PDB file of C-alpha atoms in Angstrom:
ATOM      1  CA  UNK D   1      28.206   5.031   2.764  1.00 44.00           C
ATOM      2  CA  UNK D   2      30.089   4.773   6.448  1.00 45.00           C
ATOM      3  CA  UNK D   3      28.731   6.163   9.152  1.00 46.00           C
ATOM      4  CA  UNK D   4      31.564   8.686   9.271  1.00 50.00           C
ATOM      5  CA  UNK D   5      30.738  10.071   6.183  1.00 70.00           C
ATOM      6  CA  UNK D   6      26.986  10.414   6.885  1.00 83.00           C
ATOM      7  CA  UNK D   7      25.462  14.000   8.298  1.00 94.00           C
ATOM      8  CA  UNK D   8      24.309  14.001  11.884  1.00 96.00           C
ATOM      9  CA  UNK D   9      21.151  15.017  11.983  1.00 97.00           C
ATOM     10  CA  UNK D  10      19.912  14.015  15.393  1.00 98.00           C
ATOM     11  CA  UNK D  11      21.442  12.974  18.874  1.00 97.00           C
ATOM     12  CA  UNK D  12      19.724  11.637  21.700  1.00 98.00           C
ATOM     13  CA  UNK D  13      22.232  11.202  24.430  1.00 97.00           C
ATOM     14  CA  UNK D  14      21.673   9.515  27.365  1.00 97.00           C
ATOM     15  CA  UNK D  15      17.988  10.948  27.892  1.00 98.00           C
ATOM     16  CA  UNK D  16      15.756   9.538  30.762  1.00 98.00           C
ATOM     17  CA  UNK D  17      12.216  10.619  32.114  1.00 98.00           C
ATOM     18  CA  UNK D  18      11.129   9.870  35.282  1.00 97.00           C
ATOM     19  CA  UNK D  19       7.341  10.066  35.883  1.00 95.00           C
ATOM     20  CA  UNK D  20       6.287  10.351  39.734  1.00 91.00           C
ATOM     21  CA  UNK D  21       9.140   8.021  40.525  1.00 89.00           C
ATOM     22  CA  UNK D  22       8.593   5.522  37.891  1.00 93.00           C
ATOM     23  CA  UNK D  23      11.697   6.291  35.573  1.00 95.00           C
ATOM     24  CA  UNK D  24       9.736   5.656  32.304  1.00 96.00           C
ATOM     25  CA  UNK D  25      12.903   5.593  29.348  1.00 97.00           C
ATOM     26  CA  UNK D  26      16.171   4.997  31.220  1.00 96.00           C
ATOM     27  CA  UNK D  27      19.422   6.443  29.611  1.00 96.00           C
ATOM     28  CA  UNK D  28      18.017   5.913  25.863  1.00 97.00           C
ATOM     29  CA  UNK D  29      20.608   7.210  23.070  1.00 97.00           C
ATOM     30  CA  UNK D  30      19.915   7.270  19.460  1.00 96.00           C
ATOM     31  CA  UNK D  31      22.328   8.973  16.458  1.00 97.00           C
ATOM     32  CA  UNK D  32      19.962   9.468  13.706  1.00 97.00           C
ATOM     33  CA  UNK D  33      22.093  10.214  10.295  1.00 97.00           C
ATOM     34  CA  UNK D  34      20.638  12.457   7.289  1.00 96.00           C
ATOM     35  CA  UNK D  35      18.315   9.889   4.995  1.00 95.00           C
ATOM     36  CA  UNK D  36      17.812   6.924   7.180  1.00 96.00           C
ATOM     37  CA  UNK D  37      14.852   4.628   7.479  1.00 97.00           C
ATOM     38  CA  UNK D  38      14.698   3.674  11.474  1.00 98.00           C
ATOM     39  CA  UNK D  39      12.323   1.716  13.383  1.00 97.00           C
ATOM     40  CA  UNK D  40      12.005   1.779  16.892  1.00 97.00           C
ATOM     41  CA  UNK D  41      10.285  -1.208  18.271  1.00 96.00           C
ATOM     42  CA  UNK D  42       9.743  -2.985  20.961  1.00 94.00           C
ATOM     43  CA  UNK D  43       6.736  -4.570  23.746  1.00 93.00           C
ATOM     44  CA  UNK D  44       3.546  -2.203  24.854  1.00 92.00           C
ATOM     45  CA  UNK D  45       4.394  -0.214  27.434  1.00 91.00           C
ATOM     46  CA  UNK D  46       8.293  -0.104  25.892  1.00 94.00           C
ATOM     47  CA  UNK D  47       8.861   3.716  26.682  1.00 95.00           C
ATOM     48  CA  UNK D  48       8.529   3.793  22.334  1.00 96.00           C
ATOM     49  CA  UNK D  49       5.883   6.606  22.496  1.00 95.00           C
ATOM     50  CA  UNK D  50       7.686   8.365  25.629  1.00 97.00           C
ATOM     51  CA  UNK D  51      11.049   8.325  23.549  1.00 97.00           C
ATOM     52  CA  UNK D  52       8.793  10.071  20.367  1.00 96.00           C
ATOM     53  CA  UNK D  53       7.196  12.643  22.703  1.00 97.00           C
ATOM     54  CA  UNK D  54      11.020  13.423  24.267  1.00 98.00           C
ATOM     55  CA  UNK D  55      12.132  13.751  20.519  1.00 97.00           C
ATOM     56  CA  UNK D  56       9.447  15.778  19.703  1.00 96.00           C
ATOM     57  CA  UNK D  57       9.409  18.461  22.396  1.00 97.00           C
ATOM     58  CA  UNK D  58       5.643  17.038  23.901  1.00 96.00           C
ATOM     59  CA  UNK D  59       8.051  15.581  26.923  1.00 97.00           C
ATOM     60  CA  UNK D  60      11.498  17.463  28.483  1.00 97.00           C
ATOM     61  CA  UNK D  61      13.891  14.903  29.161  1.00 97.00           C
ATOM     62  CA  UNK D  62      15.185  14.407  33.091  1.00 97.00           C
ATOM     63  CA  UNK D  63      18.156  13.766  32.122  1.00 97.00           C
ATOM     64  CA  UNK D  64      20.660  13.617  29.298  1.00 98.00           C
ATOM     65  CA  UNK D  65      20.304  15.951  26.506  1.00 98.00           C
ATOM     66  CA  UNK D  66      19.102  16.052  22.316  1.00 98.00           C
ATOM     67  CA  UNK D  67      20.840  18.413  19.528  1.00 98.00           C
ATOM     68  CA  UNK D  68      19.002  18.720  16.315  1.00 98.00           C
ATOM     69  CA  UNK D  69      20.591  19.957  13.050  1.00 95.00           C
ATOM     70  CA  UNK D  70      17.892  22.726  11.738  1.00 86.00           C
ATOM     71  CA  UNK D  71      17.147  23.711   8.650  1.00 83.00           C
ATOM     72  CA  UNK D  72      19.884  25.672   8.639  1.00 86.00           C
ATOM     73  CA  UNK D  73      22.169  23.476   8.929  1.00 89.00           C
ATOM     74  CA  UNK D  74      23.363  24.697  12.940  1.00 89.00           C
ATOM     75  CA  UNK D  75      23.127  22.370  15.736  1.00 92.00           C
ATOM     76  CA  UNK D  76      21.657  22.932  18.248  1.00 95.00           C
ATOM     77  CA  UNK D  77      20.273  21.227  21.791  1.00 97.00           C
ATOM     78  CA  UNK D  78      16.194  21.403  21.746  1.00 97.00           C
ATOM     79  CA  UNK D  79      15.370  19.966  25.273  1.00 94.00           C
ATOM     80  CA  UNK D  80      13.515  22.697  25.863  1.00 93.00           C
ATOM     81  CA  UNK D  81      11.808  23.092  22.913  1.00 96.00           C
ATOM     82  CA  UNK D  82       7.934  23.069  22.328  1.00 96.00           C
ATOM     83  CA  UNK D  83       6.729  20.594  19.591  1.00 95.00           C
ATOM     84  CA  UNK D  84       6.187  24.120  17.900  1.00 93.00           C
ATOM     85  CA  UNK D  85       9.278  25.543  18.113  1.00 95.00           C
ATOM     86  CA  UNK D  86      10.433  21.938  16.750  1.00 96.00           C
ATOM     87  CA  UNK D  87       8.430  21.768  13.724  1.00 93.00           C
ATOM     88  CA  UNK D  88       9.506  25.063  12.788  1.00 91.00           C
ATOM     89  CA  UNK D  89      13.179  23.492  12.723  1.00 93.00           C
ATOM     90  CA  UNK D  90      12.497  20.711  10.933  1.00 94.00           C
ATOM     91  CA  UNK D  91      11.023  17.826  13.009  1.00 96.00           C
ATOM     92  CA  UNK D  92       7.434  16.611  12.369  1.00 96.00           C
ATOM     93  CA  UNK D  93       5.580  13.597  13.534  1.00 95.00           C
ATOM     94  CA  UNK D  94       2.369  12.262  13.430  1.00 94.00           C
ATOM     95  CA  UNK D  95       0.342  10.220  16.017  1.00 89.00           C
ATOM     96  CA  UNK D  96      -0.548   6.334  16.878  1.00 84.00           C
ATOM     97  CA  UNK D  97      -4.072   8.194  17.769  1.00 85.00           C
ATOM     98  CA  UNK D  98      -5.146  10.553  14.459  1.00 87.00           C
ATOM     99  CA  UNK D  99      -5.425  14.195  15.088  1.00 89.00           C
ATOM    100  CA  UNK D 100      -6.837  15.923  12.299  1.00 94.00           C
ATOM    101  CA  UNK D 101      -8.778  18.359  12.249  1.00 93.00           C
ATOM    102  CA  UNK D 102     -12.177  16.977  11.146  1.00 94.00           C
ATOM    103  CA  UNK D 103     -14.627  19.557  11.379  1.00 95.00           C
ATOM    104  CA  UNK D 104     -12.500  21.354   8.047  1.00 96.00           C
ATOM    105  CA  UNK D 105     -11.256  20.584   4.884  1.00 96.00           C
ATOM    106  CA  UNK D 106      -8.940  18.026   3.430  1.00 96.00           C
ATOM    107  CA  UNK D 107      -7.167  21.263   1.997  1.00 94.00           C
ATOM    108  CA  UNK D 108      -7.633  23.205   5.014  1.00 93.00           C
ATOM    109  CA  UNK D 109      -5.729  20.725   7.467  1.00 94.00           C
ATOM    110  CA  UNK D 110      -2.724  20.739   4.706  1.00 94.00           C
ATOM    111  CA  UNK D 111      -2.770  24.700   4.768  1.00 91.00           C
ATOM    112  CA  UNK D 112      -2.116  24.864   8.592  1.00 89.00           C
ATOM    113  CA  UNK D 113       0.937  23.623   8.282  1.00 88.00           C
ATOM    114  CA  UNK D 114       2.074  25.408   5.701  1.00 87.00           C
ATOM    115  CA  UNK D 115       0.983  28.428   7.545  1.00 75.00           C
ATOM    116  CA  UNK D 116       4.440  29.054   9.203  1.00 67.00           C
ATOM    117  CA  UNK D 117       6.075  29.656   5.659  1.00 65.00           C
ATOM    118  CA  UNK D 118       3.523  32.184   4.396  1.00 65.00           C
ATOM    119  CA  UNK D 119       5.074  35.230   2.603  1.00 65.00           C
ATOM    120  CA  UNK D 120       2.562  37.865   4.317  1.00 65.00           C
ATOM    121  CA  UNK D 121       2.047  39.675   7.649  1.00 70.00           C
ATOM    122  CA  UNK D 122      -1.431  40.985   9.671  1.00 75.00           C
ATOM    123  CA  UNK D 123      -2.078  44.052   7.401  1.00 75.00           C
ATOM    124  CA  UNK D 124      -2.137  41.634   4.441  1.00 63.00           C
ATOM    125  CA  UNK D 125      -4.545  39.176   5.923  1.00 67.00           C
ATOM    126  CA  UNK D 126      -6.959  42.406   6.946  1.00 70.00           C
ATOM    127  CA  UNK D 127      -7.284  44.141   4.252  1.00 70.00           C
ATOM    128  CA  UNK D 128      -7.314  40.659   1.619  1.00 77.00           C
ATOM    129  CA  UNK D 129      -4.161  42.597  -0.390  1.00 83.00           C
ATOM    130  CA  UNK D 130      -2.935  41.232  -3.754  1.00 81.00           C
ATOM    131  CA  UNK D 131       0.240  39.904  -1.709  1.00 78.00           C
ATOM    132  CA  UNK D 132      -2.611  38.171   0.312  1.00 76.00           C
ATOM    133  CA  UNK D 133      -4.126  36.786  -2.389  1.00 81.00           C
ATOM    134  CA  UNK D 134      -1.375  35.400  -4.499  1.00 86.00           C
ATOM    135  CA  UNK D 135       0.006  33.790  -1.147  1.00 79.00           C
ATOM    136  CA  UNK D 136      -3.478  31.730  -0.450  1.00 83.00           C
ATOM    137  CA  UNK D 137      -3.166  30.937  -4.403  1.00 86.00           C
ATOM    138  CA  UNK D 138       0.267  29.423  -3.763  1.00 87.00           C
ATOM    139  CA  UNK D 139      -0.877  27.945  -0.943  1.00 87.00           C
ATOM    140  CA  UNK D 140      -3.761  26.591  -2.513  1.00 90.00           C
ATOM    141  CA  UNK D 141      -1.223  24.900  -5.315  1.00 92.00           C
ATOM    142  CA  UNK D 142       1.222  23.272  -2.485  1.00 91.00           C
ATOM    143  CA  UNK D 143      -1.592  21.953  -1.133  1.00 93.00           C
ATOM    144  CA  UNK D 144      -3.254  20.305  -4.023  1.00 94.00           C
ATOM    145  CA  UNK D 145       0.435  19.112  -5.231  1.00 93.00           C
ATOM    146  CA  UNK D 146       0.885  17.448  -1.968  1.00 93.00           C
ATOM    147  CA  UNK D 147      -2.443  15.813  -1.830  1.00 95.00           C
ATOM    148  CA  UNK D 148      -1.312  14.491  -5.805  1.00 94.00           C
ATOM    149  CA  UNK D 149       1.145  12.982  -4.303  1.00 90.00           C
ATOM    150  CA  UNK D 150      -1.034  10.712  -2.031  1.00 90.00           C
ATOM    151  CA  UNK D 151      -3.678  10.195  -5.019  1.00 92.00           C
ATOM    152  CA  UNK D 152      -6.180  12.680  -2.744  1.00 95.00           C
ATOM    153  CA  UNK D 153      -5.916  15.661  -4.376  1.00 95.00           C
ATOM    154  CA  UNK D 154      -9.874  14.883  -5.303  1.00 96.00           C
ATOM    155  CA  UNK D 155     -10.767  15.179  -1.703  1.00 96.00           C
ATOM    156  CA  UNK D 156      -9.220  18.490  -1.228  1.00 95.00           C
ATOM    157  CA  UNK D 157     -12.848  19.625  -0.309  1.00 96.00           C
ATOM    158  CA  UNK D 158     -14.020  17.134   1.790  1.00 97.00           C
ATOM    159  CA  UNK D 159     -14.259  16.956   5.512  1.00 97.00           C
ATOM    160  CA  UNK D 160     -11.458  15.221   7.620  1.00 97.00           C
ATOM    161  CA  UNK D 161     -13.569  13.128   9.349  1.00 96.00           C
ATOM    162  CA  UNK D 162     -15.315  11.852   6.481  1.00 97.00           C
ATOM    163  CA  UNK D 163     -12.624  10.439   4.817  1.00 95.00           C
ATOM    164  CA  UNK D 164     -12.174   6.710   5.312  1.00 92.00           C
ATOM    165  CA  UNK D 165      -9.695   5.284   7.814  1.00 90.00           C
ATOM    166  CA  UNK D 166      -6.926   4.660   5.829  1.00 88.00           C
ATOM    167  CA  UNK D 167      -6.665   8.316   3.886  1.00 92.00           C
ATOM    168  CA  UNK D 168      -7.245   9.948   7.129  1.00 94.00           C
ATOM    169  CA  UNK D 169      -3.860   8.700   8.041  1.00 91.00           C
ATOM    170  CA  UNK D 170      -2.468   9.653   4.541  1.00 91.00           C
ATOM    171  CA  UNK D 171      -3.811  13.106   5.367  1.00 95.00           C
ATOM    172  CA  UNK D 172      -1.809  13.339   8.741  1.00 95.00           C
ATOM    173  CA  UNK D 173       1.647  12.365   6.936  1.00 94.00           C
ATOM    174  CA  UNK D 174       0.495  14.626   4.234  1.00 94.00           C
ATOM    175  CA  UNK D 175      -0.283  17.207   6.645  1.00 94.00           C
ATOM    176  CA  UNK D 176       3.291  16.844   8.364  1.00 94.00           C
ATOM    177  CA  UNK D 177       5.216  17.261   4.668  1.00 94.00           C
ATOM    178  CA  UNK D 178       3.736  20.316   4.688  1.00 94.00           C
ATOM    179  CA  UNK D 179       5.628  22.083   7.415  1.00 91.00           C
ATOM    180  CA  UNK D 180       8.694  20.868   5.355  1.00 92.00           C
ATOM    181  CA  UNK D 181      10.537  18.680   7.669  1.00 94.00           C
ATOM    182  CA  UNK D 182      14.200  16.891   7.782  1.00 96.00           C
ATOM    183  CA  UNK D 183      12.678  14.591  10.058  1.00 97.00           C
ATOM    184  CA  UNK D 184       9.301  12.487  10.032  1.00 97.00           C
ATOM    185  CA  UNK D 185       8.602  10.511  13.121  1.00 97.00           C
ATOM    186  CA  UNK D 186       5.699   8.247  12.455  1.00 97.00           C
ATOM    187  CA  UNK D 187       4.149   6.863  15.998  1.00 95.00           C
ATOM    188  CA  UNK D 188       2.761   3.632  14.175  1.00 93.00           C
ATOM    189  CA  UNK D 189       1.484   4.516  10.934  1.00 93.00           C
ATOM    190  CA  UNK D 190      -0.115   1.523  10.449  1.00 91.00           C
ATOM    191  CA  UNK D 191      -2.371   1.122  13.007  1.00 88.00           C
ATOM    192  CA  UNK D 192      -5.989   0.015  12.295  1.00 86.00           C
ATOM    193  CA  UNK D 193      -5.153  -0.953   8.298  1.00 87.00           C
ATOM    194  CA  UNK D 194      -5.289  -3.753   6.608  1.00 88.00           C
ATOM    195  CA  UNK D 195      -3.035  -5.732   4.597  1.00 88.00           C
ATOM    196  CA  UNK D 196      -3.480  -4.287   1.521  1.00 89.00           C
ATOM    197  CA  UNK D 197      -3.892  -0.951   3.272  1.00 88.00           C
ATOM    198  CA  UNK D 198      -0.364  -1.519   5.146  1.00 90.00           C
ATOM    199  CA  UNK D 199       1.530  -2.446   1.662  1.00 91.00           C
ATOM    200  CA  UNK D 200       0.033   0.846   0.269  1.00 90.00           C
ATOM    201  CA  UNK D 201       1.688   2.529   3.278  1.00 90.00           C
ATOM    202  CA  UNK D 202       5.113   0.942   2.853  1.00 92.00           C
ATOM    203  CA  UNK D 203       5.572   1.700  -0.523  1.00 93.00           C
ATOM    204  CA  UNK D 204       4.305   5.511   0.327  1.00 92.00           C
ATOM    205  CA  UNK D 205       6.735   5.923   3.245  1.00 94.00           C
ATOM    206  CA  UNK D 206       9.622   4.932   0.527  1.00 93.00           C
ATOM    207  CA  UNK D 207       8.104   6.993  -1.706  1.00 93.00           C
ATOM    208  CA  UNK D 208       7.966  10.648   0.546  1.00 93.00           C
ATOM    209  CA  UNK D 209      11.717   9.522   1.845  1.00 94.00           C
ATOM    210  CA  UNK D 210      13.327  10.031  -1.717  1.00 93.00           C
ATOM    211  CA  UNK D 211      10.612  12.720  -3.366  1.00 92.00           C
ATOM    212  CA  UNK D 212      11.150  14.852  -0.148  1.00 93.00           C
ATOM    213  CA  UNK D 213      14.718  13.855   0.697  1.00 94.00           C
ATOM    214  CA  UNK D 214      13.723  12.904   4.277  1.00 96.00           C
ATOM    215  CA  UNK D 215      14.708  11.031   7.341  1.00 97.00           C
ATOM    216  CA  UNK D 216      12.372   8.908   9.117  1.00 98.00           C
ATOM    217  CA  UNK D 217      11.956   7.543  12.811  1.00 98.00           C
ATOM    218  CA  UNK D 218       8.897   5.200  12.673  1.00 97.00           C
ATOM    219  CA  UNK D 219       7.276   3.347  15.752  1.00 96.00           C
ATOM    220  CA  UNK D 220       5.368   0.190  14.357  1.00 92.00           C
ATOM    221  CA  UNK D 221       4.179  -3.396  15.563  1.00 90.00           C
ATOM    222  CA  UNK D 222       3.402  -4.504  12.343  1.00 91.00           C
ATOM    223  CA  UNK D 223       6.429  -6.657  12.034  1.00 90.00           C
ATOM    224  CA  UNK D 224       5.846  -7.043   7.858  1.00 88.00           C
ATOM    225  CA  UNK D 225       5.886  -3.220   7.014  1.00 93.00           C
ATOM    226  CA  UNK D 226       9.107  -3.270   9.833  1.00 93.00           C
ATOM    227  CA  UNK D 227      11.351  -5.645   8.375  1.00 93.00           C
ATOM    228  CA  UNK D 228      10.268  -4.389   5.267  1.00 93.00           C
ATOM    229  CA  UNK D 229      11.556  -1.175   4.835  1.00 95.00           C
ATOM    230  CA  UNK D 230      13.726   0.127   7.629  1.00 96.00           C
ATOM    231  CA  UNK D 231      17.266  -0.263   7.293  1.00 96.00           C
ATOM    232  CA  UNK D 232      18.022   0.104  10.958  1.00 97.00           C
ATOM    233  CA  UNK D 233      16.357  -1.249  14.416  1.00 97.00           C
ATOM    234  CA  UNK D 234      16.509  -0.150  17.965  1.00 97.00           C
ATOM    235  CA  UNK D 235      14.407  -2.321  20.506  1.00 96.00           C
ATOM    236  CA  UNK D 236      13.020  -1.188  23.628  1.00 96.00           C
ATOM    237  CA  UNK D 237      11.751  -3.092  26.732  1.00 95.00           C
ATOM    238  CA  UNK D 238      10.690  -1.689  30.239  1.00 94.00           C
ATOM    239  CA  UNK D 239      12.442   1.786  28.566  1.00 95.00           C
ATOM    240  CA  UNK D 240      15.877   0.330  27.770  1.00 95.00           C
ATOM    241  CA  UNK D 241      17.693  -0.317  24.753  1.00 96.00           C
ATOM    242  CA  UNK D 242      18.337  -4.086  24.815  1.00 96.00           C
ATOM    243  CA  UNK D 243      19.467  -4.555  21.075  1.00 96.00           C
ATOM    244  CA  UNK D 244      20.230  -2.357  17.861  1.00 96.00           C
ATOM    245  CA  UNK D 245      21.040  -3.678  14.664  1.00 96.00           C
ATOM    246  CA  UNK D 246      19.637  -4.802  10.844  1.00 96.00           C
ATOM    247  CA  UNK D 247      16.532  -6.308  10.827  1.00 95.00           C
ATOM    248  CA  UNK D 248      18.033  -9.629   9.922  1.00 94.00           C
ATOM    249  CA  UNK D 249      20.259  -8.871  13.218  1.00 96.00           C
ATOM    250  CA  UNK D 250      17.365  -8.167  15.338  1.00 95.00           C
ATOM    251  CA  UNK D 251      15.398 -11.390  13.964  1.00 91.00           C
ATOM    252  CA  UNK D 252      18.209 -13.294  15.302  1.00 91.00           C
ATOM    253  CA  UNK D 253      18.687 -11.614  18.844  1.00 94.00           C
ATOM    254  CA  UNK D 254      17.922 -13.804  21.613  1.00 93.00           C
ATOM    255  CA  UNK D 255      17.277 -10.956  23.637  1.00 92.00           C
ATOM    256  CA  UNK D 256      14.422  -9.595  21.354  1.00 93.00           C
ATOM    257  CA  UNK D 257      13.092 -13.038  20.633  1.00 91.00           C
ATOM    258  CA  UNK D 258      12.535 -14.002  24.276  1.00 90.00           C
ATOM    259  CA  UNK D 259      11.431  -9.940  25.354  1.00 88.00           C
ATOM    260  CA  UNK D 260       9.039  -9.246  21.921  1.00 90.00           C
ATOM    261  CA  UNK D 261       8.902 -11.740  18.935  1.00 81.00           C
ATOM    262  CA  UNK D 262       8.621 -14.903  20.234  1.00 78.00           C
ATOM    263  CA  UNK D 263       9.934 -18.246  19.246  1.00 53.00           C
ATOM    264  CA  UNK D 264       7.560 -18.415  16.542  1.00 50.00           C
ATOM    265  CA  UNK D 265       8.229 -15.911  13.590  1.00 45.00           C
ATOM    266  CA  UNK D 266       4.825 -15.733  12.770  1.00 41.00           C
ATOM    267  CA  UNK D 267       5.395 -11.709  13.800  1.00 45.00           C
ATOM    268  CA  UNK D 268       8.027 -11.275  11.038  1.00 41.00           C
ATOM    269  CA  UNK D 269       5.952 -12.485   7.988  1.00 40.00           C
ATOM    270  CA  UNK D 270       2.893 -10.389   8.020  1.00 41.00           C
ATOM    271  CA  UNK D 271       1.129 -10.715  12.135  1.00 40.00           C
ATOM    272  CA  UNK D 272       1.262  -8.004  14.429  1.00 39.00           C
ATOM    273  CA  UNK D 273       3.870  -8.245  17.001  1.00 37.00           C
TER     274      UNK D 273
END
């Protein structure tokens, strides 16, 4: 399907930052359409994570400006945004540094984010009314369904931080479903796993695109799980875009070569870039 035929769903135009004279991202633009697989990659020190953070309200753009078509279906521009006021809109993301909440429950950090959809108001909460009740049963359901969907839902109990690496991660993303986003930015998902750990991801971020009709935005150096699965590539260096394209395009860029892969492909079947 063209382009032209595709829903907007997100805009960057032209955004910049500029930290204490050091402009970090330099006029970066991005049209992201309903149900596409994206990776953004690109060096360290790219302006990758900067560009996430501007996306997800965490920065305000300098310059240039981002609309954002919200759940219900208006556009709007969300430079101003908090990350709250984004993820109530639609946009969720998780982080190249894991913040859960480890000190509760596998089924507790899932029921925070589904927090800003419950059915019930102060009085409710207070006085533990039936409407209370049935609401932390429903709750209690979307949370266990979710956690099915990762193969967790046995954990449910457990502590955060006692979870092993690799299913504290699938607890973020699961966490970040929960709020019901159109848009999933994952700030290198695979970070810290292994091989076999980083196919199980790939096939679950193709999974939770189709079962939750999603759009994803994924940072990653893991050039495998990259070429792999996203359909589309943007590559940063010293916060420019200096190529966009398939990933058999970007494999091929001279520019890219020379600024991130290397001569070698080594990257491209299964190293870290």
């Amino acid at each position: 399907m063209s382009e032209q035929k595709r829903e907007l769903l997100l805009r960057a135009n032209d955004i910049s930052i500029v930290f204490g004279g050091l402009r970090a991202v330099s006029e970066f633009s991005l049209d992201i359409y309903a149900g596409e697989l994206i990776g953004l990659i690109g060096p360290n020190g790219a302006g990758k994570t900067t560009v996430f953070n501007m996306l997800s309200g965490v920065y305000k753009p300098t310059e240039g400006t981002i609309t954002f078509l919200d759940k219900k279906g208006t556009l709007q521009v969300i430079n101003k945004k908090s990350p709250a006021q984004l993820n109530q809109i639609g946009i969720a993301r998780t982080f190249q540094n894991i913040r859960l909440f480890g000190g509760m429950t596998v089924g507790e950090n899932i029921k925070i984010a589904l927090h800003q959809n419950r059915g019930v108001n102060p009085l409710d909460v207070e006085f533990r009314t039936p409407k209370f009740r049935r609401d932390e049963e429903l709750m209690n359901e979307k949370a266990l369904h979710l956690l099915s969907l990762f193969h967790m839902e046995g954990k449910i109990n457990e502590l955060a931080k006692n979870l092993p690496y690799g299913e504290q991660r699938k607890l973020e993303i699961c966490r970040a479903l929960a709020s019901g986003p159109k848009l999933l930015l994952l700030d290198e998902p695979a970070a810290g796993m292994n091989g076999q750990e980083t196919q199980e991801l790939m096939e679950m971020i193709s999974f939770i695109r189709k079962e939750f009709n999603l759009t994803v935005l994924l940072i990653e150096h893991d050039m495998k799980l990259v070429m792999g699965i996203c359909e589309r590539l943007m590559v940063l260096n010293y916060g420019k875009v200096i190529a966009s394209g398939s990933p058999s395009e970007i494999q091929s860029n001279p520019a890219v070569i020379k600024a991130y892969l290397g001569s070698g492909y080594e990257q491209m079947t299964g190293g870290n870039a």
